[in-house]
Each structure stands twice: as C-alpha cells, then as structure tokens.
Short mmCIF file of C-alpha atoms and ligand atoms in Angstrom, two decimals:
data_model
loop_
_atom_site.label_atom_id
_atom_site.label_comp_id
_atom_site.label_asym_id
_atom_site.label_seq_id
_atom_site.Cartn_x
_atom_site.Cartn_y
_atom_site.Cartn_z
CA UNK A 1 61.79 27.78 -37.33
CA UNK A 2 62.86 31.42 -35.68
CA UNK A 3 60.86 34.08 -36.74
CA UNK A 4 61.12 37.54 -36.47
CA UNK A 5 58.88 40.69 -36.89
CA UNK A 6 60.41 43.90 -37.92
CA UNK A 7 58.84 47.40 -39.49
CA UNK A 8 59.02 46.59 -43.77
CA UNK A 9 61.98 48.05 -45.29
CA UNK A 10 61.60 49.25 -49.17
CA UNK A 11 63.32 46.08 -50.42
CA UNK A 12 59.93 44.08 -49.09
CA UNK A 13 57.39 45.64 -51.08
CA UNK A 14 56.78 43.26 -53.30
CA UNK A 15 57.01 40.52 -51.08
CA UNK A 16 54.34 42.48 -48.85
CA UNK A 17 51.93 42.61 -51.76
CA UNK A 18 52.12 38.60 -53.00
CA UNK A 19 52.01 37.82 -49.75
CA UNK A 20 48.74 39.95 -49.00
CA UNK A 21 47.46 38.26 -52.51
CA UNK A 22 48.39 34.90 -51.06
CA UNK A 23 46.77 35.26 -47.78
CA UNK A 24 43.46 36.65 -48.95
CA UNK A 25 42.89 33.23 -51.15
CA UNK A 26 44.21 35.16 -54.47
CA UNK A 27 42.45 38.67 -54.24
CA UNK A 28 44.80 41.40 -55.08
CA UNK A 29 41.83 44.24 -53.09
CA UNK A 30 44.03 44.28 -49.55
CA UNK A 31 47.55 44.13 -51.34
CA UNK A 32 46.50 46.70 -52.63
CA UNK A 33 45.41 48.84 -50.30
CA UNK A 34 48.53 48.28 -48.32
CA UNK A 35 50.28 49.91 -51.71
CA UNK A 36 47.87 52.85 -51.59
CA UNK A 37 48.33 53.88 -48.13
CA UNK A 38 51.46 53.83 -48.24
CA UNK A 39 51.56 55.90 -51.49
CA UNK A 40 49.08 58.55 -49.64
CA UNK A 41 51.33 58.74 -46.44
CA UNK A 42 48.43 57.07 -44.38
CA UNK A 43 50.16 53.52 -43.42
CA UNK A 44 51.55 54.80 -39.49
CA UNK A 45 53.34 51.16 -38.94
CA UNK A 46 53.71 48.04 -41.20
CA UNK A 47 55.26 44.94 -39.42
CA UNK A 48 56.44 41.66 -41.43
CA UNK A 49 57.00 38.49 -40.18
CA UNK A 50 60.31 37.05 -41.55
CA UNK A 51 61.43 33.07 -41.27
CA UNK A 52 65.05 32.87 -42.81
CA UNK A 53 64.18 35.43 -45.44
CA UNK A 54 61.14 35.23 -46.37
CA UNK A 55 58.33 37.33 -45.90
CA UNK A 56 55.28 35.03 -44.17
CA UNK A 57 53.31 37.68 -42.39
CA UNK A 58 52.45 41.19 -42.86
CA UNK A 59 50.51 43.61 -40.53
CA UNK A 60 49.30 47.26 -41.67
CA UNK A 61 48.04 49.97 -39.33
CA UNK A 62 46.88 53.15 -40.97
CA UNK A 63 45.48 56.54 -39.50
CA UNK A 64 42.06 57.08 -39.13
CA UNK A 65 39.99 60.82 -38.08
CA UNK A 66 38.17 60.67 -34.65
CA UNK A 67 35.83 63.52 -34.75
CA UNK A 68 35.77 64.38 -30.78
CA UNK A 69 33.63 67.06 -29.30
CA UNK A 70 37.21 68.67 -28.85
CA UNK A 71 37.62 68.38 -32.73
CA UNK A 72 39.46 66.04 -35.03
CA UNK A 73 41.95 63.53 -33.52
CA UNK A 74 43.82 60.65 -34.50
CA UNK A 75 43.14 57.34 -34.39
CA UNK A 76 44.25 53.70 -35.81
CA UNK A 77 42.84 50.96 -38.17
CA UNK A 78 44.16 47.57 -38.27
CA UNK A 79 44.16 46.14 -41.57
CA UNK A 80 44.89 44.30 -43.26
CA UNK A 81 46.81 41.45 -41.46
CA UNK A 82 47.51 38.29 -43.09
CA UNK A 83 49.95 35.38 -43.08
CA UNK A 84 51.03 32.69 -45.63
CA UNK A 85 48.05 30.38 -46.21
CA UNK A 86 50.87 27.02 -45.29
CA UNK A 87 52.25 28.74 -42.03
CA UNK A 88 48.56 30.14 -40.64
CA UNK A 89 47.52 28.78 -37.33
CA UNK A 90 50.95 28.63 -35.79
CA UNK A 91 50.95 32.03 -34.01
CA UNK A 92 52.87 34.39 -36.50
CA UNK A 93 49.41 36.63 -36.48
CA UNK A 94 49.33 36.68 -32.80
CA UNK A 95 53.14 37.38 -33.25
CA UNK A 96 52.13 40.49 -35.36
CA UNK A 97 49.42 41.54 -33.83
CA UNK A 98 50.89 41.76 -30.16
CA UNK A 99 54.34 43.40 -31.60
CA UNK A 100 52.53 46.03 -33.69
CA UNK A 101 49.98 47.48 -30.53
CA UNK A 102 53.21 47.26 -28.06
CA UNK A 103 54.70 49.46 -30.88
CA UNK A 104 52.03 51.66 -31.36
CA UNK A 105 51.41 51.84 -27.37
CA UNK A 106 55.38 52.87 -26.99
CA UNK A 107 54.46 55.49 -30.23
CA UNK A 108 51.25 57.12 -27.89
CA UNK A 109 48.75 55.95 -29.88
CA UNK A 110 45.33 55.55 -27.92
CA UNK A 111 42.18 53.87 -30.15
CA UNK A 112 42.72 51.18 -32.33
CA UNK A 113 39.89 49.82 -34.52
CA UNK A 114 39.63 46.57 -36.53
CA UNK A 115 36.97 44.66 -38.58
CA UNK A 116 36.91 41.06 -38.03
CA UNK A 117 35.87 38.12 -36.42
CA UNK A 118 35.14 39.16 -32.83
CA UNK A 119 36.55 35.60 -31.46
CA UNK A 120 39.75 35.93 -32.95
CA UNK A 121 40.43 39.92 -32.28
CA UNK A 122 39.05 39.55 -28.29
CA UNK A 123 41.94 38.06 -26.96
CA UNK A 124 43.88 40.76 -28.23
CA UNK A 125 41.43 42.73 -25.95
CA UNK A 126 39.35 44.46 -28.81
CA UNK A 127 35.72 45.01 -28.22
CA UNK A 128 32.56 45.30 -29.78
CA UNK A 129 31.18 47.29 -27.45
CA UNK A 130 33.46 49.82 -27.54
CA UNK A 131 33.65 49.89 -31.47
CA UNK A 132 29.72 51.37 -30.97
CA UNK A 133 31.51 54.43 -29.48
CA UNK A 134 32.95 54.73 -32.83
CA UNK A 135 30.40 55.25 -36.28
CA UNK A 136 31.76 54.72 -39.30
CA UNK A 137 31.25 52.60 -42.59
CA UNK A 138 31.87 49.41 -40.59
CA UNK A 139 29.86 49.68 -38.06
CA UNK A 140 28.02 46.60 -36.87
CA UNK A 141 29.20 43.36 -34.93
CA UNK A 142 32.32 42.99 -36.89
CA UNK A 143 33.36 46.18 -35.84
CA UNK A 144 35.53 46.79 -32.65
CA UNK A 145 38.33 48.91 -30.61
CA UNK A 146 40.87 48.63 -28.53
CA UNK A 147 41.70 51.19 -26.12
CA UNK A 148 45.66 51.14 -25.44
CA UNK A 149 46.26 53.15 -22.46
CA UNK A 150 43.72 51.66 -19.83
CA UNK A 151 43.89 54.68 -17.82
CA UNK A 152 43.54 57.93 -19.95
CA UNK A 153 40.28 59.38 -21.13
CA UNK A 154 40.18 58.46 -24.82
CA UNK A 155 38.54 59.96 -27.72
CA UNK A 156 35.65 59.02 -28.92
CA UNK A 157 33.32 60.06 -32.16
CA UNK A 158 32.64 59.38 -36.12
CA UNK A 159 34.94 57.60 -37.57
CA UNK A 160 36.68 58.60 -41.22
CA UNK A 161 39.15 56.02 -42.88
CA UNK A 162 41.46 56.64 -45.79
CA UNK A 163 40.26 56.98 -48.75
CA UNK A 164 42.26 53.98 -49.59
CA UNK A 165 39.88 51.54 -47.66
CA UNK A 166 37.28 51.98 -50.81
CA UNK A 167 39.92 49.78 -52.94
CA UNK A 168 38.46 47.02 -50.60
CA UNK A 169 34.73 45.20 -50.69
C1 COA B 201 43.67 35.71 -39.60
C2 COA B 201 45.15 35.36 -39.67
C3 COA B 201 45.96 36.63 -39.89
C4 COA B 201 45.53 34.77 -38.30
O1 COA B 201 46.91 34.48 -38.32
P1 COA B 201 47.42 33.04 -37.86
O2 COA B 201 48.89 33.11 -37.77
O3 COA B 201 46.81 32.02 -38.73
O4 COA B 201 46.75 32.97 -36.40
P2 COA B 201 47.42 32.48 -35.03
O5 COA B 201 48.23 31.26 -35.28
O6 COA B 201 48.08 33.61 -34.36
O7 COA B 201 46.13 32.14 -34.21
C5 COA B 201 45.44 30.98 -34.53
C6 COA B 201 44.06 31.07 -33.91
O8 COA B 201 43.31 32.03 -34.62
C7 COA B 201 42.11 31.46 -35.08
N1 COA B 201 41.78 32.12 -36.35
C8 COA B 201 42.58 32.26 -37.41
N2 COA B 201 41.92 32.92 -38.37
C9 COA B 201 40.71 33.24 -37.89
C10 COA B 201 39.58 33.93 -38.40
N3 COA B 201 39.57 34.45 -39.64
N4 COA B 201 38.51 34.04 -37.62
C11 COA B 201 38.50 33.53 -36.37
N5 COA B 201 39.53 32.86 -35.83
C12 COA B 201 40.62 32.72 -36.58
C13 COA B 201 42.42 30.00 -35.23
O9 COA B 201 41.26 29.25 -35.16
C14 COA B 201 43.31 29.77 -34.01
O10 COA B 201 42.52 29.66 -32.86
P3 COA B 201 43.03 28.90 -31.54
O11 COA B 201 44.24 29.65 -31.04
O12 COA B 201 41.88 28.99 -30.60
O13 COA B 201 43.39 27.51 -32.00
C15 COA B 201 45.48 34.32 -40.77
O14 COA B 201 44.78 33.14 -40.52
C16 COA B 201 45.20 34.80 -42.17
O15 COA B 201 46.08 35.35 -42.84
N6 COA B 201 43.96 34.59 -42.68
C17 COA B 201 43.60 35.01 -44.04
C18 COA B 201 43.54 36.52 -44.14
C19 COA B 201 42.55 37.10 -43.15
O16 COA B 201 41.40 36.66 -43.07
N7 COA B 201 42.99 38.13 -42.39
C20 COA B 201 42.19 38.72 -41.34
C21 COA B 201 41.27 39.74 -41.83
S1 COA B 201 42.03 41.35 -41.94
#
C-alpha cells in the first residue's frame, strides 16, 4: 500500500491524537502531550504517515533548552512517535523517523535527543553515549542524541524540556 509522510495539517488533529491513543496500547498521556505542545508553540515539526487517507503514523519533535557555556541554545526532543498497533513492524516508523531528521537537518537543527530503546533508536545513529553529554530528567541508558551535522562543533549542556513532557509518566 503507498504511503506517504507529510508535516500534519489542522484537519489531522484528531486523527493525530486517536492515533497516539491507539499506538500507546490505549493511554491518552502522549496524545496528549502532542496537543499541549502544540498549544504552547513548542512542537518545531510533526510528520504523519498517510496510506489512502488515513492517518497510521505520527512523529512529534519539540524544542528543548541546551544550557552551553555560551548560554542557552536550542535543541530537539523526539517524542512521541508511534504507528497503528495493525501496521507496526512494516517500516512506517523508520519511514518517519528518517523523513523528520532529513527535515530537521535541511531546517539547521544540530542535537536531537530521544528516550527509548537503545536497539531500535541506534540505527538511526542515536547514542547513549552522547546523551551523557546532555543531563536532564531522563538521563540514564534510555537516554540518547543524535548529532545531525557530523562536522560542526555542537552544543552541549543541561537539558530543559517543555513543560508539556510532565503530562507524561
Ligand atoms: C516503536 C514504533 C514507532 C516503531 O515503528 P514500526 O513502524 O513498528 O517500526 P519499523 O517497522 O520501522 O521497524 C521495525 C523494527 O523495529 C523494532 N521495534 C519496534 N518497536 C520497538 C521497540 N519499542 N523497541 C525496540 N525495537 C522495536 C522491531 O523489532 C523491528 O526490528 P527489525 O527491523 O530488526 O525486525 C512502533 O512499533 C510503535 O508505535 N510502538 C508503540 C509506541 C511506542 O512504543 N513508541 C516509541 C516510544 S516514543
């Protein structure tokens, strides 16, 4: 079936949310957190995944505080991402997860962070490792970053995520 991925439009918010609900086995905590960040201006890029018309993936990215030794900067979190529980495990989150850093990457974005299961987020190329340059509430082995441009230096420091992210457990 073709799919595509395109930024959400306003006519897909409620197809966003039941599909969040859906993917996270009924809980309503990451729909809606997608809702408030995008009520408090925070949510920088949300992708769905569309087959014929119908909403079967969502990614969110949201903007986080680095505080640098230079001062505050801007960073991303990924979260949430899900995709319907009957279509999972055929690629759409790969799908939504490689269009939405190529976006951000083409938007200058440099540090992306994610909580998750290490196995799953390393072929993307995130890292544990370099999530310890980056304190913050979810720091640990869950915790990791990507750094988007290989070459420039990139900010590093405390963390601080939208105040949004305490709707979630
Ligand atoms: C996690 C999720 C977004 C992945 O999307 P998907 O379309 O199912 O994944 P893909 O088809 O792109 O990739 C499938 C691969 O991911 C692995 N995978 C899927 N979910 C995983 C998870 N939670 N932890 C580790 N690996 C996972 C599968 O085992 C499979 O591995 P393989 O390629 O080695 O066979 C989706 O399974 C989902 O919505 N899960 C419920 C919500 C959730 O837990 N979201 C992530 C936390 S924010």
């Amino acid at each position: 079936m073709s799919l595509s991925v395109r930024r959400e439009v306003a006519a897909d918010v409620v197809a966003i949310h039941e599909l969040n609900v859906a993917a996270f086995d009924g809980r309503d905590e990451e729909a809606d957190l997608v809702d408030a960040l995008r009520d408090s201006g925070d949510l920088v890029l949300s992708l769905v995944a569309v087959e014929q018309t119908e909403v079967v993936g969502h990614i969110g990215f949201s903007r986080v505080a680095i505080e640098t030794s230079r001062g505050p900067e801007g960073g991303i979190a990924l979260a949430p991402v899900g995709v319907q529980p009957q279509r999972q495990g055929v690629g759409i989150g790969r799908r939504l997860i490689e269009s939405g850093l190529a976006e951000l990457r083409r938007l200058g974005e440099s540090v992306v962070l994610v909580v998750g299961n290490p196995q799953y987020y390393s072929r993307f190329g995130f890292s544990t490792e370099l999530g310890e340059d980056y304190p913050c509430a979810y720091s640990g082995g869950s915790f990791m970053a990507l750094h988007l441009d290989e070459v420039a230096p990139v900010a590093t420091g405390a963390v601080r995520y939208p105040d949004a992210f305490g709707l979630v457990s």
